[in-house]
Short mmCIF file of C-alpha atoms and ligand atoms in Angstrom, two decimals:
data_model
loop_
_atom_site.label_atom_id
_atom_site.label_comp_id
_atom_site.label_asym_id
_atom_site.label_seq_id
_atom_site.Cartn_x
_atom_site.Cartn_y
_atom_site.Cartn_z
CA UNK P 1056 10.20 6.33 -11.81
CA UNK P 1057 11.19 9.28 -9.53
CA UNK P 1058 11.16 12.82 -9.26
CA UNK P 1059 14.06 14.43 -10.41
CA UNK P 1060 13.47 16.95 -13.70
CA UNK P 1061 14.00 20.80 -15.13
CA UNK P 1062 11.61 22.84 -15.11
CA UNK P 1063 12.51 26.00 -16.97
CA UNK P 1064 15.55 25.10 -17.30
CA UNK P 1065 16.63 24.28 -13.74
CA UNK P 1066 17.01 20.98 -12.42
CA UNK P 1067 14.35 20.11 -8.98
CA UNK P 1068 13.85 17.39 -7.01
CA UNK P 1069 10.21 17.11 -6.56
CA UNK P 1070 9.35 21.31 -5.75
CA UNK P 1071 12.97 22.26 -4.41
CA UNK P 1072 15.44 23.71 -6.89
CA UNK P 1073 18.52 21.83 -6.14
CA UNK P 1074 20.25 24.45 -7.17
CA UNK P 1075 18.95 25.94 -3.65
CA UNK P 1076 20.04 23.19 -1.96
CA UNK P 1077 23.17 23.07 -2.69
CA UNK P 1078 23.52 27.35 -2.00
CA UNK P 1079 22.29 25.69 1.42
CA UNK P 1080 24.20 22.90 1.61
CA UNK P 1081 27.47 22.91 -0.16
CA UNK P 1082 28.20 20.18 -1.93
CA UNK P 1083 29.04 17.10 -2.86
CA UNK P 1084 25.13 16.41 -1.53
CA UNK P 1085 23.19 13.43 -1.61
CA UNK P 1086 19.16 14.67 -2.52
CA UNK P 1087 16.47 11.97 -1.60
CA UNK P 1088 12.88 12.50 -3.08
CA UNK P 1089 10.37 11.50 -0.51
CA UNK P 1090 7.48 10.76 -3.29
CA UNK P 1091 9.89 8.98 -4.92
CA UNK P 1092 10.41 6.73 -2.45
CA UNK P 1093 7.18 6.19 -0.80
CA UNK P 1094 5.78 5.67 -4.63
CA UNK P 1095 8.46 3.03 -5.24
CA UNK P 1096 7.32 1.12 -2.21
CA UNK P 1097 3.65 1.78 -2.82
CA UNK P 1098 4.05 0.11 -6.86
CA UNK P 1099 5.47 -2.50 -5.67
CA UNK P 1100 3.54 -2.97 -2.26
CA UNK P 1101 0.25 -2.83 -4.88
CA UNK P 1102 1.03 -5.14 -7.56
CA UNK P 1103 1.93 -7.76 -4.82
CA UNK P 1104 -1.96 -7.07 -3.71
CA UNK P 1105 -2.06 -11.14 -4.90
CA UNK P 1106 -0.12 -12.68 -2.63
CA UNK P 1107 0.46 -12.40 1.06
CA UNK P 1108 3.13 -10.63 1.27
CA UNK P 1109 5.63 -8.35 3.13
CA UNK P 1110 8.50 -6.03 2.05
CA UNK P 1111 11.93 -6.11 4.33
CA UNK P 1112 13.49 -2.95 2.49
CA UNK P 1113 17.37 -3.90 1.89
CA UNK P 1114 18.69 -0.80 4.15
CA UNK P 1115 22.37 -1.62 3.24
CA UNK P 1116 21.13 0.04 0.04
CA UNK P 1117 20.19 3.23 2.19
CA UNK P 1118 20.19 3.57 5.49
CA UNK P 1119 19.93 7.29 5.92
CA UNK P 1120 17.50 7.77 9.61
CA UNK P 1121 14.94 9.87 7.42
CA UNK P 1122 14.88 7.63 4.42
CA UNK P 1123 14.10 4.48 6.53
CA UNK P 1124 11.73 6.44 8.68
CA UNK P 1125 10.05 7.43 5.53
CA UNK P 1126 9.61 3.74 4.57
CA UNK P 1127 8.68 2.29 8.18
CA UNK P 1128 6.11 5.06 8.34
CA UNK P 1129 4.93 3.29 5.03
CA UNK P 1130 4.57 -0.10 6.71
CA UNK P 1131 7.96 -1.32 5.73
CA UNK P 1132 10.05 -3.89 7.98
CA UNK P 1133 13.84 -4.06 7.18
CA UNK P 1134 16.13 -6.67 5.96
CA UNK P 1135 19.45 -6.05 7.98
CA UNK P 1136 22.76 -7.67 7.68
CA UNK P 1137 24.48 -6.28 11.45
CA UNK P 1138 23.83 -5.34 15.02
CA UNK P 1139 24.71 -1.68 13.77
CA UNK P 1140 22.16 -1.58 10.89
CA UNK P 1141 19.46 -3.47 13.51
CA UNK P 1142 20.30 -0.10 15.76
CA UNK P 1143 19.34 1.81 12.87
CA UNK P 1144 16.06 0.51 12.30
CA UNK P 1145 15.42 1.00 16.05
CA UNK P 1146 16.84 4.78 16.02
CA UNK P 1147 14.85 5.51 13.07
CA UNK P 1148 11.75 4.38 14.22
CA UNK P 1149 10.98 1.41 12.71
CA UNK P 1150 9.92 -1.70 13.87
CA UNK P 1151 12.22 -5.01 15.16
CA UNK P 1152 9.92 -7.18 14.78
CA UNK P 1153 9.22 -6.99 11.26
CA UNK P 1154 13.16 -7.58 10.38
CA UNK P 1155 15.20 -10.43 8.80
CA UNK P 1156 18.96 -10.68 9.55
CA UNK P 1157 20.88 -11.74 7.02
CA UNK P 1158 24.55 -11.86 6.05
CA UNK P 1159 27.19 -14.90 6.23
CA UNK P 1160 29.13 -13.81 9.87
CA UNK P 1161 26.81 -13.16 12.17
CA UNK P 1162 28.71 -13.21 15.53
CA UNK P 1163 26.81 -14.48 19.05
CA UNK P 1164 26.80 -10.62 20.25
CA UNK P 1165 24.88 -9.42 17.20
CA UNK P 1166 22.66 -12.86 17.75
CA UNK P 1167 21.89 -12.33 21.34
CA UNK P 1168 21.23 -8.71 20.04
CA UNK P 1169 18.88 -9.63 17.43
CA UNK P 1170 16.97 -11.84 19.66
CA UNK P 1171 16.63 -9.79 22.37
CA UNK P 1172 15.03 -7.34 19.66
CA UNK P 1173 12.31 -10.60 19.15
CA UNK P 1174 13.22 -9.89 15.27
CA UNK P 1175 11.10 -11.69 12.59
CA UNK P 1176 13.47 -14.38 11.42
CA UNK P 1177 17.47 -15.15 11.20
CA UNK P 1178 18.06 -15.72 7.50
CA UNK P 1179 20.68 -18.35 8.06
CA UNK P 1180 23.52 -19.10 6.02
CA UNK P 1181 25.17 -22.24 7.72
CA UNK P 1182 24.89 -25.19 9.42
CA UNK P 1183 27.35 -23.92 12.19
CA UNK P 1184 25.70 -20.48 12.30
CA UNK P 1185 22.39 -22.18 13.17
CA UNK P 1186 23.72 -24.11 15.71
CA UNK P 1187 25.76 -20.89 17.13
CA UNK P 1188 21.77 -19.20 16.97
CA UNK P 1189 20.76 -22.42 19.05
CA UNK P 1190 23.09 -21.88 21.48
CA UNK P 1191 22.38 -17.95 22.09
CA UNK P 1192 18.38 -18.62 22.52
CA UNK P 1193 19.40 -21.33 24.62
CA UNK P 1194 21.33 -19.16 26.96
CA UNK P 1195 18.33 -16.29 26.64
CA UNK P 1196 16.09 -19.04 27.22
CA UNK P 1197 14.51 -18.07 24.18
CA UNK P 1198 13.09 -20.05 21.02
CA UNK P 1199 15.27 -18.35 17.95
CA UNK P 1200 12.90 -17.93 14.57
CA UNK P 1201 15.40 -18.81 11.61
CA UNK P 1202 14.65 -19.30 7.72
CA UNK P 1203 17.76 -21.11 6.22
CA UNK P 1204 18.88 -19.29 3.03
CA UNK P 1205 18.63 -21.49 -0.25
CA UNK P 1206 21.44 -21.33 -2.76
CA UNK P 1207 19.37 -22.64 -5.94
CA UNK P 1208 22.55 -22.34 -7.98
CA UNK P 1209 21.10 -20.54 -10.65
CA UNK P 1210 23.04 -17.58 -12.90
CA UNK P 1211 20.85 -14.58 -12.14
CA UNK P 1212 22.71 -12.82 -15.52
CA UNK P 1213 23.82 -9.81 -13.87
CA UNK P 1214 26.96 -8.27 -12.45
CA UNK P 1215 29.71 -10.75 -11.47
CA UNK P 1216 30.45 -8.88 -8.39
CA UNK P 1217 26.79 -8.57 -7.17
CA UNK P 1218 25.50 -12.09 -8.17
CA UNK P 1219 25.11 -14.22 -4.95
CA UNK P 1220 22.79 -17.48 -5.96
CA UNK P 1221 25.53 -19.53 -7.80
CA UNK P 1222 28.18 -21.74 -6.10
CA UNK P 1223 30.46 -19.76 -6.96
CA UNK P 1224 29.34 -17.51 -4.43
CA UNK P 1225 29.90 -18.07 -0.16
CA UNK P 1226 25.57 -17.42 0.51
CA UNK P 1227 23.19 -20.01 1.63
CA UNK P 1228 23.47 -23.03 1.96
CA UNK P 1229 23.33 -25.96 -1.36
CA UNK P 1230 19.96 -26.48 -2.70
CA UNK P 1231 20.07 -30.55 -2.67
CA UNK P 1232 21.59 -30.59 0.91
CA UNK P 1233 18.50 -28.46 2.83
CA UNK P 1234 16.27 -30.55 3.98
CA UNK P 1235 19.03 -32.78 5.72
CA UNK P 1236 19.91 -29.62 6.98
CA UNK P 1237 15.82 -28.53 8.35
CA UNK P 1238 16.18 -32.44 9.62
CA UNK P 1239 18.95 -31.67 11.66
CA UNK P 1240 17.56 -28.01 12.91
CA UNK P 1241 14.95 -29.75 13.81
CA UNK P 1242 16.01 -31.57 16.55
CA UNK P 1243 17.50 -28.74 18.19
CA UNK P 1244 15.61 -26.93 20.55
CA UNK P 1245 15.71 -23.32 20.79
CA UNK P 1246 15.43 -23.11 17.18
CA UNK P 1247 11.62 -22.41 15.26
CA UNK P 1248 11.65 -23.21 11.97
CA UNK P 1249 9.98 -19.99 10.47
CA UNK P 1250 10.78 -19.80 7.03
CA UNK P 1251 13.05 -20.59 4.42
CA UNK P 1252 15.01 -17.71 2.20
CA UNK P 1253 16.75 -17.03 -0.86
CA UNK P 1254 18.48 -14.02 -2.75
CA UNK P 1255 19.66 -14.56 -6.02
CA UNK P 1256 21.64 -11.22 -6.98
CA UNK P 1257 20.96 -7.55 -7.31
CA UNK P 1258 20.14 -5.27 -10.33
CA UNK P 1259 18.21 -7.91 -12.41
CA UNK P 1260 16.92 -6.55 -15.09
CA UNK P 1261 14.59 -10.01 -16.51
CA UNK P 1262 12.20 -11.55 -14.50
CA UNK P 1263 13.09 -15.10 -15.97
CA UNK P 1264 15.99 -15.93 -13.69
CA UNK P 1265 13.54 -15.11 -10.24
CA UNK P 1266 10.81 -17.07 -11.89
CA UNK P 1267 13.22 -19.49 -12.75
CA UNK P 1268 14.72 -19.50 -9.19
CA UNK P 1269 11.16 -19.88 -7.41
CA UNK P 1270 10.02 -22.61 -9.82
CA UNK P 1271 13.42 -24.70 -8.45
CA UNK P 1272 13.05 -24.19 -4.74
CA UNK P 1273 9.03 -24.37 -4.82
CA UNK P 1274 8.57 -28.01 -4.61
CA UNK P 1275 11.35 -27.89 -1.45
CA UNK P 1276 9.31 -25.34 -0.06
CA UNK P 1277 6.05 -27.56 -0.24
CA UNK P 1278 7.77 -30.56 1.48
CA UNK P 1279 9.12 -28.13 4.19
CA UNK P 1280 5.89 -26.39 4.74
CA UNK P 1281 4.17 -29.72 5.39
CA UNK P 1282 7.01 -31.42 7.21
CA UNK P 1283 7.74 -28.89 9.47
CA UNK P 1284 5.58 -25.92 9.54
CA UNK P 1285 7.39 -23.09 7.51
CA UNK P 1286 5.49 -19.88 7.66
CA UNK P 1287 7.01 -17.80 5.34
CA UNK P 1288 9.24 -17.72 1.93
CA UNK P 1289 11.07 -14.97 1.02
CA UNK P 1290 12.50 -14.53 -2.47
CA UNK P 1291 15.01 -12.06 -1.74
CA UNK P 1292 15.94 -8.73 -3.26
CA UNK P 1293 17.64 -7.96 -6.76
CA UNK P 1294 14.50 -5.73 -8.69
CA UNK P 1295 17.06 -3.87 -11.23
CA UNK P 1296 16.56 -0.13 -12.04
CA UNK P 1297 16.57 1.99 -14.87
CA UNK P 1298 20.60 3.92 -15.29
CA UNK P 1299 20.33 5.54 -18.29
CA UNK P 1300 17.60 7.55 -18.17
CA UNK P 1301 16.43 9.85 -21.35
CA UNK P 1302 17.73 13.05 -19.65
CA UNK P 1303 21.14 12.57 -21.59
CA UNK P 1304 22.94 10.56 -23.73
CA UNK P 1305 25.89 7.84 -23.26
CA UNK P 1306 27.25 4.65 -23.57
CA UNK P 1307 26.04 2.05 -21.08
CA UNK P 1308 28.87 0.59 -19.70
CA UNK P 1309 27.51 -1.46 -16.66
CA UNK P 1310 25.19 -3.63 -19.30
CA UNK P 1311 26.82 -3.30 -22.52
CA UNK P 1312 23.17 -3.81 -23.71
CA UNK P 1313 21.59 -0.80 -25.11
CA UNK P 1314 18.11 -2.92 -25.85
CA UNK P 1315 17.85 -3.49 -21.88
CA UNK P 1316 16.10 -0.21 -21.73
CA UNK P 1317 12.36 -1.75 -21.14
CA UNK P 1318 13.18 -2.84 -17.23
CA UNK P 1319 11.64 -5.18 -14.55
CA UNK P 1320 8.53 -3.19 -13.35
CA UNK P 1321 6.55 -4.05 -10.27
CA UNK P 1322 3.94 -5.64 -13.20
CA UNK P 1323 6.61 -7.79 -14.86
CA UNK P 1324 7.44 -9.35 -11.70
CA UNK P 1325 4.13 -9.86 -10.21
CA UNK P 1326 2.47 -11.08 -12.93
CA UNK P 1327 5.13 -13.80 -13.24
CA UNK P 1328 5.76 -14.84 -9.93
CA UNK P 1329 2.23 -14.26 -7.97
CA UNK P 1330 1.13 -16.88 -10.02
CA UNK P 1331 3.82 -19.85 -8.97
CA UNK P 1332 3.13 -18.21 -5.62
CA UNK P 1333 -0.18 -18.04 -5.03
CA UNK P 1334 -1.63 -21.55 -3.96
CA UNK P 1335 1.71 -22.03 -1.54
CA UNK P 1336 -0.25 -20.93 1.44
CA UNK P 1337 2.84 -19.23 3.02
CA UNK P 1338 3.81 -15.59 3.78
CA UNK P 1339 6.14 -14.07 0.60
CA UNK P 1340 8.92 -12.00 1.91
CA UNK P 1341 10.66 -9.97 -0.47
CA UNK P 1342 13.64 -7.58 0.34
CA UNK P 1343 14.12 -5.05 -2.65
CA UNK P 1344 16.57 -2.49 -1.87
CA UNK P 1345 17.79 -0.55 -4.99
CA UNK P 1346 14.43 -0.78 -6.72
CA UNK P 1347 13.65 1.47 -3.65
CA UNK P 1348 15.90 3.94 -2.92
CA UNK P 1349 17.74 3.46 -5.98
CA UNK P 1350 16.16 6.74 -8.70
CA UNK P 1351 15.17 8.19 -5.27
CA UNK P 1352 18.63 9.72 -4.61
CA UNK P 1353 21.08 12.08 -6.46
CA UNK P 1354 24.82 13.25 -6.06
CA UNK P 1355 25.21 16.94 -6.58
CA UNK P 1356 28.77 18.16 -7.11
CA UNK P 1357 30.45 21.20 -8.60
CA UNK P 1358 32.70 21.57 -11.05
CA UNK P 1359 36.52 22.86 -9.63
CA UNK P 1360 38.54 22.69 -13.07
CA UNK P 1361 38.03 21.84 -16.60
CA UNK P 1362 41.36 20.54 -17.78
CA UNK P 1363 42.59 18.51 -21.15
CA UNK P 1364 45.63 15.96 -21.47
CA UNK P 1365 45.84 14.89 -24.95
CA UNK P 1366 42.54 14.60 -26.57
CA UNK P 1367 40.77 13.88 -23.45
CA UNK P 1368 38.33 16.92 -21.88
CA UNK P 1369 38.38 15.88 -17.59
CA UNK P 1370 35.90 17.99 -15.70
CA UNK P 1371 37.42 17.53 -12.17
CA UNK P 1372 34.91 17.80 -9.43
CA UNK P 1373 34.68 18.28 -5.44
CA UNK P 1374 32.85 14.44 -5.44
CA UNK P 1375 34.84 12.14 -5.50
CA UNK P 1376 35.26 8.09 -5.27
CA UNK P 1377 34.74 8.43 -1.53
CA UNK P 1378 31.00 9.62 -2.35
CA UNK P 1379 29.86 7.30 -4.83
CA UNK P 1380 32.21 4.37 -5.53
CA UNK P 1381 29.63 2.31 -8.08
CA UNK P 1382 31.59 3.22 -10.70
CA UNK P 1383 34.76 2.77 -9.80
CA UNK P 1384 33.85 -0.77 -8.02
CA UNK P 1385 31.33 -2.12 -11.08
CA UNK P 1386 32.07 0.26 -13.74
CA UNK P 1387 28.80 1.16 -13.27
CA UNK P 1388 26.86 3.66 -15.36
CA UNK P 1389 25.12 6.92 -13.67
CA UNK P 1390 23.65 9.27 -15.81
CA UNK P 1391 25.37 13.37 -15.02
CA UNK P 1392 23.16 16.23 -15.94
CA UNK P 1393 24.16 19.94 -15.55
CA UNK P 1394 21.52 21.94 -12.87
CA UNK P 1395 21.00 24.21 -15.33
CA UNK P 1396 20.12 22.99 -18.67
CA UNK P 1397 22.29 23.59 -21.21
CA UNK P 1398 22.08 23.39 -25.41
CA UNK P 1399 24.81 23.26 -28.26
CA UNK P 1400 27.39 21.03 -28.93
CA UNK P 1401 28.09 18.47 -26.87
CA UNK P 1402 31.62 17.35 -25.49
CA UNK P 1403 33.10 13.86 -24.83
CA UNK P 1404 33.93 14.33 -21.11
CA UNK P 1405 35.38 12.15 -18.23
CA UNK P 1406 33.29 13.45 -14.69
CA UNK P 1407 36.14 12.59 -12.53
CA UNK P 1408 37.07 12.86 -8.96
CA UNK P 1409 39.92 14.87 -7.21
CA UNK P 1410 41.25 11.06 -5.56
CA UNK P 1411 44.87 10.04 -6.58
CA UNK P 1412 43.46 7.07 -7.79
CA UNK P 1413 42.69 6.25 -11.74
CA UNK P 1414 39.53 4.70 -10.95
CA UNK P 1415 38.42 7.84 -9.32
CA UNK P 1416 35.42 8.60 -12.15
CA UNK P 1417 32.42 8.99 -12.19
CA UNK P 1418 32.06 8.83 -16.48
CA UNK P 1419 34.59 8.23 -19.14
CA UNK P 1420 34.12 9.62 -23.05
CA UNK P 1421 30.83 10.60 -22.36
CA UNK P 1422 29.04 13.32 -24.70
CA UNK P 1423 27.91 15.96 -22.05
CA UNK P 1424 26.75 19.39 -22.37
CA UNK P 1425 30.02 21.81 -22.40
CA UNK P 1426 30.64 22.33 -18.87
CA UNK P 1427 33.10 25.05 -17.37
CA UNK P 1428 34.73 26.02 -13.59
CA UNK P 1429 31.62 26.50 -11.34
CA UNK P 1430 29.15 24.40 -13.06
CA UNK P 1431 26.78 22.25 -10.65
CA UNK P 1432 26.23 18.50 -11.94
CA UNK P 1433 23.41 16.02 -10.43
CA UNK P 1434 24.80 12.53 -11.06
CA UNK P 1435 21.47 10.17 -11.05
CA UNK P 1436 19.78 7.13 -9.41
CA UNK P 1437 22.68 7.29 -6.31
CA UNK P 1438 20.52 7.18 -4.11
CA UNK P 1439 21.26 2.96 -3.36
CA UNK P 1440 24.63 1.92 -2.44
CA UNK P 1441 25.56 5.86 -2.27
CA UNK P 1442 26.14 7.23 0.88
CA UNK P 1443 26.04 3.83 2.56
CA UNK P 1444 29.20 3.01 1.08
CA UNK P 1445 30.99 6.26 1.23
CA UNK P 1446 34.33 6.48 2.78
CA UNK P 1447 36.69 9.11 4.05
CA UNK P 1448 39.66 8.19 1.68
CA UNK P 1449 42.26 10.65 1.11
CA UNK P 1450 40.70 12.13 4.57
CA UNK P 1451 37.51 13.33 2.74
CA UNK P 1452 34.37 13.99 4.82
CA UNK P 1453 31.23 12.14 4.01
CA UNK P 1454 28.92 14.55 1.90
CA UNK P 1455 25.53 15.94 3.54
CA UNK P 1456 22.14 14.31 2.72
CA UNK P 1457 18.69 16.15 2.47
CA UNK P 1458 15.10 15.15 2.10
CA UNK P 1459 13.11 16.23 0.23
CA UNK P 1460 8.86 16.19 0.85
CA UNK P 1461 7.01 18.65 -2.09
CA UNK P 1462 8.88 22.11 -1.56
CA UNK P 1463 9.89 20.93 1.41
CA UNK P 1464 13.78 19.96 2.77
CA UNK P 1465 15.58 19.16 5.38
CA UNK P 1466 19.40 18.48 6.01
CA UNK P 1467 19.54 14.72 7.12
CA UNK P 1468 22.99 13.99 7.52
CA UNK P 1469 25.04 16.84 8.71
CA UNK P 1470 28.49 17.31 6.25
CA UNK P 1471 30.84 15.49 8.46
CA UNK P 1472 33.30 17.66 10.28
CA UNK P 1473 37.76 17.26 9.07
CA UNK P 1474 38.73 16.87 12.71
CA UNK P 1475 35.81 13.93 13.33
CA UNK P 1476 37.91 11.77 10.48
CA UNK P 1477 40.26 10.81 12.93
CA UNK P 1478 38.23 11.60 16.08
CA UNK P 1479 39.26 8.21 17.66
CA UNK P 1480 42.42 8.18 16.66
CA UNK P 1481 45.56 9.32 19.07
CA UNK P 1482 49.49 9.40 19.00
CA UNK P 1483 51.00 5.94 20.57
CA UNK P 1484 52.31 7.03 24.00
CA UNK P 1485 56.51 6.99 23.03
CA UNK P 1486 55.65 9.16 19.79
CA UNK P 1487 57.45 12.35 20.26
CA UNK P 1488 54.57 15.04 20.17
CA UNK P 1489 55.24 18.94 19.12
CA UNK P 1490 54.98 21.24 22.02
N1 LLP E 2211 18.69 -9.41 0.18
C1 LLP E 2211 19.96 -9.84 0.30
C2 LLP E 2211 20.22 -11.06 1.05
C3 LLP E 2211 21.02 -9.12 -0.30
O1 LLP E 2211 22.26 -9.57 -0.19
C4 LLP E 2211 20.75 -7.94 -1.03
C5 LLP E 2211 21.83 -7.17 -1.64
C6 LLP E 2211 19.42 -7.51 -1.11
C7 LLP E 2211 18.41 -8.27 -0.50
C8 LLP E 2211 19.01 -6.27 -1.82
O2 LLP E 2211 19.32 -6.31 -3.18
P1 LLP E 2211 18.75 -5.17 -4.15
O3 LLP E 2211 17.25 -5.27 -4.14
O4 LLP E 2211 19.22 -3.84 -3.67
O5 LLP E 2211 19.35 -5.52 -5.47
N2 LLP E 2211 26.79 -2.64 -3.89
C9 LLP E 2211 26.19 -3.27 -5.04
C10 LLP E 2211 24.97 -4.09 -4.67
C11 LLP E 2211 25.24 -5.13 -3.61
C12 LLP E 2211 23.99 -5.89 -3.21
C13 LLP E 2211 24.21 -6.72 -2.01
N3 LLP E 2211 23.07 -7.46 -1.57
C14 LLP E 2211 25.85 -2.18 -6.05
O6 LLP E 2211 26.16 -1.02 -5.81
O7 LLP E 2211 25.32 -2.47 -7.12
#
């Protein structure tokens, strides 16, 4: 779902050509749909009608100030993973209280942050970390709310690099040692046991492995809600997305499954897990991030030279690894469409990057539209782990970001300035400087 399409020919976001924007703009340029992300939240907000329930949107997917205030303003809370991202919700208006903290190394200054912020819940990860989180509320005089995080050892099927509920992987803590481990957090004092937590992966594309997941932990969860009082369960993030999209043709790399094309939608995964939920009697969290923000953003770039070696056709654009490094991390499959549509033959092309780097790509051997010097391309659904995990490689700025509301936009992220790259930088004071 989003809304990204041509009309007459010319590629808009919502009622903004983004050919406009990027005349505005420049590019490379990250394009967020409002509707598109407000209408993501709202599906999935409504099909959890069921259950009590609460979304923490994953903002390590997107943290952009006007995306999350866009989500806050639609009752969102946050699931946050630093003291920097915890700032963020803050700056963008959004509300402390309704945020879990998760993330393996939380250190006692982000702790003492957090809990001077009277967040929702820690979502703990080990047995010293909650007694470092007793030791902080002690000092603040302060009773710390903390959900341990599960590991139900269970193969979510996705992604090597972006499965997390195996134990394999260094999150949560072993599903037969936990309620040793709520015996022992018990007893100390500054700690309330709120909740318990789990996260099985991202970009899930069945429902069975969640429903699988929640059917393991439930009967824990039962024996910790009556033995000490849990108030909430939160299943975690993971909701996969739609890649390839019918606006052009290619091979899909990331799943190697062409069939996988029918994906989880907020129906799927309701109507399979409100039921095991339902009669728990406890508060479902659930901290989607890419089913969000995910088809709600786009990376426009331009087209600097068309060049062959061999057989192969390269277009070489000004985007580059730095802006989008899913592919190159995950081989990970983004659909490219040319702003202005295009017919006739199409050519097998590598998008790539101007990075001295191989992986620098963005598709490889992909039939695309013939495109020439000058050509504007929208690569799709970047708008979840994006931006957020841009980088100023080969001293590269980080690309501007607009919003856009109907035929409305506004620039949300300034293009970065060359000289702030290496604004805290300086010479070491025996280097020989040039008059
Ligand atoms: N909750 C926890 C504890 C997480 O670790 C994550 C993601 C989420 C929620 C949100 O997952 P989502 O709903 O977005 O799948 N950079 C990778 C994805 C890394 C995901 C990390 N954790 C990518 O580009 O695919």
């Amino acid at each position: 779902m989003h809304d990204f399409r041509y009309i007459d020919g010319r590629f808009y976001c919502e009622g903004v050509s983004v050919e406009s924007l990027v005349k505005k703009h420049g590019s490379p340029l990250y394009i967020y749909s409002q509707k598109t992300l407000v209408s993501n939240y709202q599906r999935l907000d409504d099909a959890l009608k069921g259950l009590d329930h609460r979304i923490c949107f994953a903002m390590k997917s997107n943290s952009n100030l006007a995306v999350m205030n866009t989500l806050a303003s639609s009752g969102s809370g946050f699931d946050v993973v630093s003291e920097g991202e915890l700032r963020r919700v803050i700056a963008a208006g959004g509300d402390p209280t309704k945020c879990v903290f998760a993330g393996v190394g939380k250190t006692e200054q982000e702790i003492r942050y957090a809990l001077e912020q009277n967040i929702y819940a820690f979502n703990v990860e080990s047995e010293p970390e909650l007694e470092r989180i007793n030791r902080v509320a002690s000092k603040l005089k302060k009773k710390a709310p903390v959900a341990v995080r599960v590991n139900p050892n269970i193969d979510a099927n996705t992604h090597s690099k972006i499965t997390t509920g195996t134990y394999e992987n260094k999150f949560g803590i072993a599903f037969e040692t936990i309620e040793g481990v709520y015996a022992r957090a018990s007893k100390l004092k500054n700690l309330h046991l709120r909740g318990i937590q789990m996260h099985i992966g991202s970009q899930l594309t069945e429902v069975k492995p969640f429903a699988a997941a929640v059917s393991k932990v439930l009967p824990l969860v039962e024996k910790l809600k009556a033995s000490f009082g849990i108030e909430f369960f939160s299943i975690g993030g993971g909701l996969g997305i739609v890649y390839q999209q019918a606006l052009a043709s290619g091979t899909n790399a990331w799943w190697k499954r062409p069939e996988a094309k029918e994906i989880l939608t907020p129906a799927i995964y309701a109507q399979a897990l409100i039921p095991l939920l339902k009669g728990l009697g406890l508060c479902i969290l659930i901290e989607p991030g890419r089913f969000i923000s995910g088809n709600a953003g786009i990376l426009v770039s331009r087209v600097e030279y068309i060049k062959r070696t061999g057989n192969k056709n390269f277009a070489i654009v000004d985007a580059a690894m730095n802006d989008l490094v899913r592919p190159a991390f995950y081989d990970s499959f983004h659909e490219i469409v040319p702003l202005r549509r295009k017919t006739g033959v199409k050519v097998s092309t590598d998008v790539v990057g101007g990075i001295c780097e191989s992986s620098d790509y963005f598709c490889k051997d992909r039939p695309l539209p013939k495109l020439v010097e000058g050509d504007c391309i929208a690569i799709l659904s970047a708008g979840a782990y994006g931006s957020v995990m841009g980088s100023t490689y080969n001293s590269r700025s980080l690309a501007a970001e607009v919003l856009v509301n109907g035929k409305k936009s506004a620039l949300v992220r300034q293009r970065q300035s060359l000289e702030s790259i290496w604004q805290y930088e300086s010479l070491a004071p025996w280097s020989t400087t040039r008059e």
